[in-house]
Amino acid sequence: MEKKITGRVWVLGDDVDTDVIYPGKYLPILEPEEMARHALEGVAPDFPDRLRPGDIIVAGMGFGCGSSREQAATCLKTAGVAAVVAGSFARIFFRNAVNQGLPVVQADISGGLKDGDTITIDFDACRIEHSDGEARFPPLAESVRAIIEAGGLIPAVREKLGIKS
Amino acid sequence: MPHTIAEKILAARSGLHEVDAGELVTAHPDRVMSHDNAGLVIRQFRAIGADRVFDPARIIIPLDHRVPAESERTAAAHKSIREFVRQQGISAFYDIREGICHQVMVEKGHVLPGELILGTDSHTTSYGCLAAASSGIGATEMAAVWATGELWLRVPETIRIEVRGRFRPGVAPKDLALHLIGKLTARGADYKSVEYYGPTIAEMPVSGRFTLCNMAMEMGAKFAIVPFDGRTREYLTERTEGDYTPVAADPDAGFAERYEIDVTDLVPQIAMPHRVDNVVPLPEAAGIKVDQVVIGSCTNGRIDDLEIAAGRLKGRSVSSSVRLLVIPGSRSVYLEAVRRGVLETLLEAGAVILNPGCGPCLGAHQGILAPGERCLATTNRNFKGRMGSTEAEVYLCSPAVAAEAALIGEIPERLG
């Protein structure tokens, strides 16, 4: 995981639910690359085409509410989303994102930003710089951050169990 | 120190004397459940490189989301699950005939009071109807639990909800659940445990408690628990010989929030598109035409739900403009509905009876909506695109309201 990332943002509202992030009809898909082709399709049918690697999703409160489907996190991660910044996260989505190695940042900055703006997230300093100023965010628990830094739960568990690649 | 039910269960499952809200613990769940998404769990389990699951006796897998398989892809996933449970010696595998995972878990004695249960489904909170602490997790995390038998959990704060008063005729636990979500909002219980108390809860059968705990997910709850009592014991006596130790909260436990609700004047509730907390009293939604009505799901697919619907449809006909889909929650519910003549009544009225499963609730199959269509459902979510087209609308209600709407082709103003 990069200590500091800069990316173009897509700004979404409150309560972006899992059916909007990853519609239920795609749940039988097992390949992450194929999942990525449907990321945020419920926001707009062409949203997956708009996403470029390194983009950052910025949203309001309750991001990822609804289903336990981790495809909602996997599709964003595989589409190249560098981080999701939201005022708050639904708990299962938060865990799924961590487990997929997708950085999640709790900060409510959606009000002052528009699509295409650039922000920089400094994970060590827990600070976001954006056109409107800067914002602070609470640090993740050490054990949680360690999972993201390992690249997700699978590499973290492999390491814990002493399984060599 | 005094503690809540969530704190006590998590302390016990983490090998600690006591824990407080806010702590992170490494917990050992009593049981874990996966449904069709076990296909993805298996894939991730293999990616970890583990050989055997931590304990095959603690893993339960009912197939319910797309049953019978609606596509070749699902058929392949189901096949891989059948092979995996055989290889690993997982005996609590329920193939497509048995019913909706949460209903099956509770019916088959896989949920006991005081236990910690995790499932790869958000509505795993339902098991609080039998005084267990239960919650949803993702597939990769479940793969890690299968490999290690443990996971990290944050000990949640607890909201105490006390319910008083007797429901008016036609008003049901679903209406209370929707009313609470409207009041607390979709984020009102985020990361928190909810405990239910009061005379209305004491009078409520396990079926209604199931609906309450199931829908608590829609206000963000991590756990939703109705404390153990005589009704819990009675329900379990017929279903399990397993030992259990009920856990009660201390009277002076530190609750983060407290709410008191009196249901005496509560009227039927409707959740309007596209948010579960967009709740209005029935008269405010009256007159909205519906194309499809769904009665079923883990939320309202039990025998009492079907009987309520049949009671209203008996000797009458479903509107010619409405497709009424009825889905018994499990094979056991289906069989009981056959024996009591409930299905005959529903069929005569013009309902289409589907096999037990999740089908239309999550837009998997069996009743997908076209653009511009409206569905009134006893299910649990009305998100945009939930049942098919993103230009369709889903409204949520109780079985009684759903049955009345099926007769007249629109949301009724009141229940007769």
PDB file of C-alpha atoms in Angstrom, chain B residues 150-416:
ATOM      1  CA  GLU B 150     -11.280 -17.110  14.335  1.00  0.00           C
ATOM      2  CA  LEU B 151     -11.712 -13.493  13.287  1.00  0.00           C
ATOM      3  CA  TRP B 152     -11.378 -10.005  14.726  1.00  0.00           C
ATOM      4  CA  LEU B 153     -14.502  -8.229  15.901  1.00  0.00           C
ATOM      5  CA  ARG B 154     -15.094  -4.873  17.468  1.00  0.00           C
ATOM      6  CA  VAL B 155     -17.228  -5.120  20.600  1.00  0.00           C
ATOM      7  CA  PRO B 156     -20.301  -3.038  19.739  1.00  0.00           C
ATOM      8  CA  GLU B 157     -22.160  -0.486  21.796  1.00  0.00           C
ATOM      9  CA  THR B 158     -25.736  -1.524  22.506  1.00  0.00           C
ATOM     10  CA  ILE B 159     -29.054   0.179  21.851  1.00  0.00           C
ATOM     11  CA  ARG B 160     -31.870  -0.852  24.182  1.00  0.00           C
ATOM     12  CA  ILE B 161     -35.348  -0.775  22.674  1.00  0.00           C
ATOM     13  CA  GLU B 162     -38.353  -1.286  24.921  1.00  0.00           C
ATOM     14  CA  VAL B 163     -41.676  -2.014  23.262  1.00  0.00           C
ATOM     15  CA  ARG B 164     -45.041  -1.654  24.965  1.00  0.00           C
ATOM     16  CA  GLY B 165     -48.667  -1.953  23.888  1.00  0.00           C
ATOM     17  CA  ARG B 166     -50.793  -4.414  21.954  1.00  0.00           C
ATOM     18  CA  PHE B 167     -50.813  -4.404  18.152  1.00  0.00           C
ATOM     19  CA  ARG B 168     -54.095  -3.348  16.540  1.00  0.00           C
ATOM     20  CA  PRO B 169     -55.720  -6.038  14.375  1.00  0.00           C
ATOM     21  CA  GLY B 170     -53.811  -6.298  11.097  1.00  0.00           C
ATOM     22  CA  VAL B 171     -50.646  -4.717  12.500  1.00  0.00           C
ATOM     23  CA  ALA B 172     -47.626  -7.005  12.696  1.00  0.00           C
ATOM     24  CA  PRO B 173     -44.003  -7.198  13.874  1.00  0.00           C
ATOM     25  CA  LYS B 174     -43.006  -6.170  10.309  1.00  0.00           C
ATOM     26  CA  ASP B 175     -44.796  -2.864  10.834  1.00  0.00           C
ATOM     27  CA  LEU B 176     -42.902  -2.348  14.096  1.00  0.00           C
ATOM     28  CA  ALA B 177     -39.629  -3.199  12.305  1.00  0.00           C
ATOM     29  CA  LEU B 178     -40.320  -0.683   9.512  1.00  0.00           C
ATOM     30  CA  HIS B 179     -41.468   1.947  12.010  1.00  0.00           C
ATOM     31  CA  LEU B 180     -38.233   1.545  13.997  1.00  0.00           C
ATOM     32  CA  ILE B 181     -36.097   1.818  10.846  1.00  0.00           C
ATOM     33  CA  GLY B 182     -37.978   4.955   9.817  1.00  0.00           C
ATOM     34  CA  LYS B 183     -37.394   6.439  13.268  1.00  0.00           C
ATOM     35  CA  LEU B 184     -33.751   5.406  13.767  1.00  0.00           C
ATOM     36  CA  THR B 185     -32.815   5.642  10.027  1.00  0.00           C
ATOM     37  CA  ALA B 186     -30.760   3.240   7.876  1.00  0.00           C
ATOM     38  CA  ARG B 187     -27.619   4.242   9.793  1.00  0.00           C
ATOM     39  CA  GLY B 188     -29.200   4.526  13.226  1.00  0.00           C
ATOM     40  CA  ALA B 189     -27.734   1.287  14.571  1.00  0.00           C
ATOM     41  CA  ASP B 190     -24.505   1.245  12.525  1.00  0.00           C
ATOM     42  CA  TYR B 191     -21.866  -0.941  14.216  1.00  0.00           C
ATOM     43  CA  LYS B 192     -24.174  -1.399  17.210  1.00  0.00           C
ATOM     44  CA  SER B 193     -25.991  -4.259  18.851  1.00  0.00           C
ATOM     45  CA  VAL B 194     -29.724  -3.885  19.472  1.00  0.00           C
ATOM     46  CA  GLU B 195     -31.484  -5.556  22.408  1.00  0.00           C
ATOM     47  CA  TYR B 196     -35.288  -5.711  22.526  1.00  0.00           C
ATOM     48  CA  TYR B 197     -37.304  -5.665  25.746  1.00  0.00           C
ATOM     49  CA  GLY B 198     -40.805  -4.986  27.019  1.00  0.00           C
ATOM     50  CA  PRO B 199     -44.215  -6.652  27.225  1.00  0.00           C
ATOM     51  CA  THR B 200     -44.852  -6.539  23.447  1.00  0.00           C
ATOM     52  CA  ILE B 201     -41.659  -8.495  22.828  1.00  0.00           C
ATOM     53  CA  ALA B 202     -42.479 -10.930  25.638  1.00  0.00           C
ATOM     54  CA  GLU B 203     -45.824 -11.663  23.933  1.00  0.00           C
ATOM     55  CA  MET B 204     -44.289 -11.953  20.461  1.00  0.00           C
ATOM     56  CA  PRO B 205     -43.726 -15.448  19.020  1.00  0.00           C
ATOM     57  CA  VAL B 206     -40.272 -16.409  17.746  1.00  0.00           C
ATOM     58  CA  SER B 207     -41.494 -15.851  14.180  1.00  0.00           C
ATOM     59  CA  GLY B 208     -42.164 -12.161  14.829  1.00  0.00           C
ATOM     60  CA  ARG B 209     -38.889 -11.794  16.742  1.00  0.00           C
ATOM     61  CA  PHE B 210     -37.188 -13.261  13.677  1.00  0.00           C
ATOM     62  CA  THR B 211     -38.697 -10.499  11.515  1.00  0.00           C
ATOM     63  CA  LEU B 212     -37.525  -7.815  13.968  1.00  0.00           C
ATOM     64  CA  CYS B 213     -33.943  -9.125  14.217  1.00  0.00           C
ATOM     65  CA  ASN B 214     -33.789  -9.716  10.456  1.00  0.00           C
ATOM     66  CA  MET B 215     -34.845  -6.141   9.648  1.00  0.00           C
ATOM     67  CA  ALA B 216     -32.475  -4.633  12.245  1.00  0.00           C
ATOM     68  CA  MET B 217     -29.805  -5.097   9.575  1.00  0.00           C
ATOM     69  CA  GLU B 218     -31.592  -2.341   7.652  1.00  0.00           C
ATOM     70  CA  MET B 219     -30.683   0.152  10.362  1.00  0.00           C
ATOM     71  CA  GLY B 220     -27.083  -1.031  10.264  1.00  0.00           C
ATOM     72  CA  ALA B 221     -27.108  -3.306  13.314  1.00  0.00           C
ATOM     73  CA  LYS B 222     -24.245  -5.693  13.909  1.00  0.00           C
ATOM     74  CA  PHE B 223     -26.314  -7.847  16.269  1.00  0.00           C
ATOM     75  CA  ALA B 224     -30.040  -7.760  17.077  1.00  0.00           C
ATOM     76  CA  ILE B 225     -31.020  -9.795  20.106  1.00  0.00           C
ATOM     77  CA  VAL B 226     -34.237 -10.714  21.862  1.00  0.00           C
ATOM     78  CA  PRO B 227     -33.181 -12.032  25.283  1.00  0.00           C
ATOM     79  CA  PHE B 228     -33.919 -15.661  26.162  1.00  0.00           C
ATOM     80  CA  ASP B 229     -37.297 -16.446  27.724  1.00  0.00           C
ATOM     81  CA  GLY B 230     -39.974 -19.143  27.859  1.00  0.00           C
ATOM     82  CA  ARG B 231     -40.869 -18.679  24.194  1.00  0.00           C
ATOM     83  CA  THR B 232     -37.251 -19.232  23.184  1.00  0.00           C
ATOM     84  CA  ARG B 233     -37.085 -22.368  25.300  1.00  0.00           C
ATOM     85  CA  GLU B 234     -40.346 -23.704  23.906  1.00  0.00           C
ATOM     86  CA  TYR B 235     -39.236 -23.138  20.307  1.00  0.00           C
ATOM     87  CA  LEU B 236     -35.925 -24.905  20.902  1.00  0.00           C
ATOM     88  CA  THR B 237     -37.342 -27.865  22.800  1.00  0.00           C
ATOM     89  CA  GLU B 238     -38.919 -29.192  19.607  1.00  0.00           C
ATOM     90  CA  ARG B 239     -35.798 -28.608  17.526  1.00  0.00           C
ATOM     91  CA  THR B 240     -32.611 -29.367  19.396  1.00  0.00           C
ATOM     92  CA  GLU B 241     -31.202 -31.449  22.178  1.00  0.00           C
ATOM     93  CA  GLY B 242     -28.096 -29.282  22.294  1.00  0.00           C
ATOM     94  CA  ASP B 243     -26.914 -27.731  25.546  1.00  0.00           C
ATOM     95  CA  TYR B 244     -26.881 -24.004  25.833  1.00  0.00           C
ATOM     96  CA  THR B 245     -26.289 -21.302  28.384  1.00  0.00           C
ATOM     97  CA  PRO B 246     -28.570 -18.288  27.946  1.00  0.00           C
ATOM     98  CA  VAL B 247     -26.912 -14.915  28.445  1.00  0.00           C
ATOM     99  CA  ALA B 248     -28.781 -11.956  29.944  1.00  0.00           C
ATOM    100  CA  ALA B 249     -27.717  -8.333  30.150  1.00  0.00           C
ATOM    101  CA  ASP B 250     -27.042  -6.918  33.590  1.00  0.00           C
ATOM    102  CA  PRO B 251     -29.806  -4.533  34.690  1.00  0.00           C
ATOM    103  CA  ASP B 252     -27.338  -1.665  34.995  1.00  0.00           C
ATOM    104  CA  ALA B 253     -25.422  -2.484  31.794  1.00  0.00           C
ATOM    105  CA  GLY B 254     -24.127   0.523  29.915  1.00  0.00           C
ATOM    106  CA  PHE B 255     -26.522   1.046  27.000  1.00  0.00           C
ATOM    107  CA  ALA B 256     -25.395   3.664  24.501  1.00  0.00           C
ATOM    108  CA  GLU B 257     -28.961   4.648  23.617  1.00  0.00           C
ATOM    109  CA  ARG B 258     -32.423   3.803  24.862  1.00  0.00           C
ATOM    110  CA  TYR B 259     -35.724   3.998  23.024  1.00  0.00           C
ATOM    111  CA  GLU B 260     -39.261   3.332  24.163  1.00  0.00           C
ATOM    112  CA  ILE B 261     -41.996   2.567  21.674  1.00  0.00           C
ATOM    113  CA  ASP B 262     -45.713   2.140  22.283  1.00  0.00           C
ATOM    114  CA  VAL B 263     -47.367   0.185  19.460  1.00  0.00           C
ATOM    115  CA  THR B 264     -50.961   0.762  20.609  1.00  0.00           C
ATOM    116  CA  ASP B 265     -51.661   3.316  17.865  1.00  0.00           C
ATOM    117  CA  LEU B 266     -49.247   1.926  15.270  1.00  0.00           C
ATOM    118  CA  VAL B 267     -50.787   1.494  11.808  1.00  0.00           C
ATOM    119  CA  PRO B 268     -49.380  -0.634   8.961  1.00  0.00           C
ATOM    120  CA  GLN B 269     -46.204   0.853   7.495  1.00  0.00           C
ATOM    121  CA  ILE B 270     -44.787   1.079   3.982  1.00  0.00           C
ATOM    122  CA  ALA B 271     -41.124   1.626   3.027  1.00  0.00           C
ATOM    123  CA  MET B 272     -41.149   3.721  -0.145  1.00  0.00           C
ATOM    124  CA  PRO B 273     -38.506   3.513  -2.886  1.00  0.00           C
ATOM    125  CA  HIS B 274     -35.536   3.436  -2.786  1.00  0.00           C
ATOM    126  CA  ARG B 275     -34.665   3.432   0.903  1.00  0.00           C
ATOM    127  CA  VAL B 276     -35.751   1.113   3.684  1.00  0.00           C
ATOM    128  CA  ASP B 277     -35.913   4.080   6.074  1.00  0.00           C
ATOM    129  CA  ASN B 278     -38.246   6.002   3.769  1.00  0.00           C
ATOM    130  CA  VAL B 279     -41.181   4.785   5.842  1.00  0.00           C
ATOM    131  CA  VAL B 280     -44.727   6.187   5.805  1.00  0.00           C
ATOM    132  CA  PRO B 281     -48.011   5.117   7.430  1.00  0.00           C
ATOM    133  CA  LEU B 282     -50.144   3.041   5.045  1.00  0.00           C
ATOM    134  CA  PRO B 283     -52.715   5.779   4.161  1.00  0.00           C
ATOM    135  CA  GLU B 284     -49.922   7.968   2.730  1.00  0.00           C
ATOM    136  CA  ALA B 285     -49.058   5.286   0.167  1.00  0.00           C
ATOM    137  CA  ALA B 286     -52.680   4.390  -0.658  1.00  0.00           C
ATOM    138  CA  GLY B 287     -53.659   4.168  -4.314  1.00  0.00           C
ATOM    139  CA  ILE B 288     -50.214   3.372  -5.719  1.00  0.00           C
ATOM    140  CA  LYS B 289     -50.747   0.747  -8.435  1.00  0.00           C
ATOM    141  CA  VAL B 290     -48.604  -2.391  -8.242  1.00  0.00           C
ATOM    142  CA  ASP B 291     -47.715  -4.922 -10.945  1.00  0.00           C
ATOM    143  CA  GLN B 292     -46.237  -7.606  -8.732  1.00  0.00           C
ATOM    144  CA  VAL B 293     -46.709  -8.616  -5.100  1.00  0.00           C
ATOM    145  CA  VAL B 294     -44.207 -10.882  -3.351  1.00  0.00           C
ATOM    146  CA  ILE B 295     -45.046 -12.669  -0.092  1.00  0.00           C
ATOM    147  CA  GLY B 296     -42.105 -14.584   1.334  1.00  0.00           C
ATOM    148  CA  SER B 297     -38.346 -14.222   2.045  1.00  0.00           C
ATOM    149  CA  CYS B 298     -36.385 -14.709   5.264  1.00  0.00           C
ATOM    150  CA  THR B 299     -38.243 -11.673   6.597  1.00  0.00           C
ATOM    151  CA  ASN B 300     -41.832 -12.892   6.146  1.00  0.00           C
ATOM    152  CA  GLY B 301     -41.966 -16.410   4.715  1.00  0.00           C
ATOM    153  CA  ARG B 302     -43.099 -18.357   7.756  1.00  0.00           C
ATOM    154  CA  ILE B 303     -46.333 -20.254   8.281  1.00  0.00           C
ATOM    155  CA  ASP B 304     -48.021 -17.453  10.234  1.00  0.00           C
ATOM    156  CA  ASP B 305     -47.171 -14.997   7.429  1.00  0.00           C
ATOM    157  CA  LEU B 306     -48.709 -17.293   4.808  1.00  0.00           C
ATOM    158  CA  GLU B 307     -51.777 -17.883   6.977  1.00  0.00           C
ATOM    159  CA  ILE B 308     -52.356 -14.160   7.361  1.00  0.00           C
ATOM    160  CA  ALA B 309     -52.202 -13.767   3.572  1.00  0.00           C
ATOM    161  CA  ALA B 310     -54.477 -16.767   2.996  1.00  0.00           C
ATOM    162  CA  GLY B 311     -56.975 -15.450   5.518  1.00  0.00           C
ATOM    163  CA  ARG B 312     -57.384 -12.294   3.428  1.00  0.00           C
ATOM    164  CA  LEU B 313     -57.392 -14.036   0.049  1.00  0.00           C
ATOM    165  CA  LYS B 314     -59.779 -16.867   0.931  1.00  0.00           C
ATOM    166  CA  GLY B 315     -62.670 -17.056  -1.518  1.00  0.00           C
ATOM    167  CA  ARG B 316     -61.475 -13.977  -3.392  1.00  0.00           C
ATOM    168  CA  SER B 317     -59.401 -13.377  -6.538  1.00  0.00           C
ATOM    169  CA  VAL B 318     -56.068 -11.697  -7.086  1.00  0.00           C
ATOM    170  CA  SER B 319     -56.494  -8.677  -9.373  1.00  0.00           C
ATOM    171  CA  SER B 320     -55.943  -9.546 -13.038  1.00  0.00           C
ATOM    172  CA  SER B 321     -53.364  -6.745 -13.200  1.00  0.00           C
ATOM    173  CA  VAL B 322     -51.227  -8.260 -10.424  1.00  0.00           C
ATOM    174  CA  ARG B 323     -48.755 -11.150 -10.393  1.00  0.00           C
ATOM    175  CA  LEU B 324     -48.818 -12.538  -6.859  1.00  0.00           C
ATOM    176  CA  LEU B 325     -45.738 -14.621  -5.996  1.00  0.00           C
ATOM    177  CA  VAL B 326     -45.765 -16.604  -2.747  1.00  0.00           C
ATOM    178  CA  ILE B 327     -42.577 -18.224  -1.473  1.00  0.00           C
ATOM    179  CA  PRO B 328     -42.717 -20.430   1.621  1.00  0.00           C
ATOM    180  CA  GLY B 329     -39.512 -19.880   3.611  1.00  0.00           C
ATOM    181  CA  SER B 330     -38.551 -23.532   3.835  1.00  0.00           C
ATOM    182  CA  ARG B 331     -39.617 -27.054   2.940  1.00  0.00           C
ATOM    183  CA  SER B 332     -40.949 -27.408   6.460  1.00  0.00           C
ATOM    184  CA  VAL B 333     -43.051 -24.227   6.101  1.00  0.00           C
ATOM    185  CA  TYR B 334     -44.188 -25.380   2.643  1.00  0.00           C
ATOM    186  CA  LEU B 335     -45.280 -28.751   3.994  1.00  0.00           C
ATOM    187  CA  GLU B 336     -47.126 -27.195   6.909  1.00  0.00           C
ATOM    188  CA  ALA B 337     -48.857 -24.787   4.498  1.00  0.00           C
ATOM    189  CA  VAL B 338     -49.945 -27.757   2.374  1.00  0.00           C
ATOM    190  CA  ARG B 339     -51.280 -29.607   5.412  1.00  0.00           C
ATOM    191  CA  ARG B 340     -53.240 -26.604   6.678  1.00  0.00           C
ATOM    192  CA  GLY B 341     -54.773 -25.912   3.264  1.00  0.00           C
ATOM    193  CA  VAL B 342     -53.034 -22.524   3.068  1.00  0.00           C
ATOM    194  CA  LEU B 343     -51.535 -23.171  -0.332  1.00  0.00           C
ATOM    195  CA  GLU B 344     -54.833 -24.403  -1.730  1.00  0.00           C
ATOM    196  CA  THR B 345     -56.461 -21.142  -0.657  1.00  0.00           C
ATOM    197  CA  LEU B 346     -53.667 -19.085  -2.184  1.00  0.00           C
ATOM    198  CA  LEU B 347     -53.681 -21.052  -5.434  1.00  0.00           C
ATOM    199  CA  GLU B 348     -57.445 -20.728  -5.747  1.00  0.00           C
ATOM    200  CA  ALA B 349     -57.107 -16.984  -5.320  1.00  0.00           C
ATOM    201  CA  GLY B 350     -54.584 -16.860  -8.173  1.00  0.00           C
ATOM    202  CA  ALA B 351     -51.184 -16.871  -6.469  1.00  0.00           C
ATOM    203  CA  VAL B 352     -48.103 -18.396  -8.090  1.00  0.00           C
ATOM    204  CA  ILE B 353     -46.372 -20.589  -5.486  1.00  0.00           C
ATOM    205  CA  LEU B 354     -42.598 -20.708  -5.874  1.00  0.00           C
ATOM    206  CA  ASN B 355     -40.182 -23.129  -4.275  1.00  0.00           C
ATOM    207  CA  PRO B 356     -38.504 -22.018  -1.018  1.00  0.00           C
ATOM    208  CA  GLY B 357     -35.612 -19.667  -1.785  1.00  0.00           C
ATOM    209  CA  CYS B 358     -34.496 -16.059  -2.146  1.00  0.00           C
ATOM    210  CA  GLY B 359     -35.197 -15.613  -5.900  1.00  0.00           C
ATOM    211  CA  PRO B 360     -36.952 -12.300  -6.478  1.00  0.00           C
ATOM    212  CA  CYS B 361     -35.906 -10.619  -3.193  1.00  0.00           C
ATOM    213  CA  LEU B 362     -32.416  -9.869  -4.511  1.00  0.00           C
ATOM    214  CA  GLY B 363     -33.301  -9.846  -8.187  1.00  0.00           C
ATOM    215  CA  ALA B 364     -31.629 -13.210  -8.779  1.00  0.00           C
ATOM    216  CA  HIS B 365     -34.465 -14.836 -10.731  1.00  0.00           C
ATOM    217  CA  GLN B 366     -38.183 -15.713 -10.476  1.00  0.00           C
ATOM    218  CA  GLY B 367     -39.913 -12.355 -10.801  1.00  0.00           C
ATOM    219  CA  ILE B 368     -37.466  -9.787 -12.176  1.00  0.00           C
ATOM    220  CA  LEU B 369     -39.031  -6.359 -12.685  1.00  0.00           C
ATOM    221  CA  ALA B 370     -39.159  -4.477 -16.005  1.00  0.00           C
ATOM    222  CA  PRO B 371     -38.494  -0.729 -16.276  1.00  0.00           C
ATOM    223  CA  GLY B 372     -41.439   1.246 -14.914  1.00  0.00           C
ATOM    224  CA  GLU B 373     -42.906  -1.666 -12.941  1.00  0.00           C
ATOM    225  CA  ARG B 374     -43.774  -1.544  -9.263  1.00  0.00           C
ATOM    226  CA  CYS B 375     -43.540  -4.348  -6.756  1.00  0.00           C
ATOM    227  CA  LEU B 376     -44.945  -4.481  -3.242  1.00  0.00           C
ATOM    228  CA  ALA B 377     -43.053  -7.050  -1.201  1.00  0.00           C
ATOM    229  CA  THR B 378     -42.786  -8.479   2.294  1.00  0.00           C
ATOM    230  CA  THR B 379     -39.020  -8.701   1.741  1.00  0.00           C
ATOM    231  CA  ASN B 380     -36.322  -6.555   3.357  1.00  0.00           C
ATOM    232  CA  ARG B 381     -34.791  -4.175   0.786  1.00  0.00           C
ATOM    233  CA  ASN B 382     -36.125  -1.713  -1.749  1.00  0.00           C
ATOM    234  CA  PHE B 383     -32.853  -0.356  -3.128  1.00  0.00           C
ATOM    235  CA  LYS B 384     -32.744   0.935  -6.677  1.00  0.00           C
ATOM    236  CA  GLY B 385     -32.378  -2.027  -9.019  1.00  0.00           C
ATOM    237  CA  ARG B 386     -32.851  -4.521  -6.191  1.00  0.00           C
ATOM    238  CA  MET B 387     -35.410  -6.684  -8.018  1.00  0.00           C
ATOM    239  CA  GLY B 388     -34.280  -6.039 -11.576  1.00  0.00           C
ATOM    240  CA  SER B 389     -34.503  -2.819 -13.571  1.00  0.00           C
ATOM    241  CA  THR B 390     -33.050   0.311 -11.955  1.00  0.00           C
ATOM    242  CA  GLU B 391     -36.176   2.019 -13.302  1.00  0.00           C
ATOM    243  CA  ALA B 392     -38.487  -0.256 -11.309  1.00  0.00           C
ATOM    244  CA  GLU B 393     -39.751   0.501  -7.802  1.00  0.00           C
ATOM    245  CA  VAL B 394     -39.961  -1.748  -4.753  1.00  0.00           C
ATOM    246  CA  TYR B 395     -42.198  -1.013  -1.754  1.00  0.00           C
ATOM    247  CA  LEU B 396     -41.953  -2.995   1.489  1.00  0.00           C
ATOM    248  CA  CYS B 397     -44.809  -4.027   3.775  1.00  0.00           C
ATOM    249  CA  SER B 398     -46.308  -6.773   5.958  1.00  0.00           C
ATOM    250  CA  PRO B 399     -48.010  -9.915   4.601  1.00  0.00           C
ATOM    251  CA  ALA B 400     -51.492  -8.526   5.416  1.00  0.00           C
ATOM    252  CA  VAL B 401     -50.918  -5.348   3.389  1.00  0.00           C
ATOM    253  CA  ALA B 402     -49.370  -7.354   0.538  1.00  0.00           C
ATOM    254  CA  ALA B 403     -52.410  -9.649   0.375  1.00  0.00           C
ATOM    255  CA  GLU B 404     -54.893  -6.745   0.306  1.00  0.00           C
ATOM    256  CA  ALA B 405     -52.894  -5.000  -2.422  1.00  0.00           C
ATOM    257  CA  ALA B 406     -52.874  -8.186  -4.504  1.00  0.00           C
ATOM    258  CA  LEU B 407     -56.690  -8.177  -4.421  1.00  0.00           C
ATOM    259  CA  ILE B 408     -57.232  -4.572  -5.492  1.00  0.00           C
ATOM    260  CA  GLY B 409     -54.109  -3.972  -7.596  1.00  0.00           C
ATOM    261  CA  GLU B 410     -52.940  -1.034  -5.521  1.00  0.00           C
ATOM    262  CA  ILE B 411     -51.694  -0.202  -2.047  1.00  0.00           C
ATOM    263  CA  PRO B 412     -54.821  -0.111   0.163  1.00  0.00           C
ATOM    264  CA  GLU B 413     -55.712   2.844   2.351  1.00  0.00           C
ATOM    265  CA  ARG B 414     -56.469   0.621   5.319  1.00  0.00           C
ATOM    266  CA  LEU B 415     -56.898  -3.021   6.209  1.00  0.00           C
ATOM    267  CA  GLY B 416     -60.506  -4.154   6.488  1.00  0.00           C
TER     268      GLY B 416
END
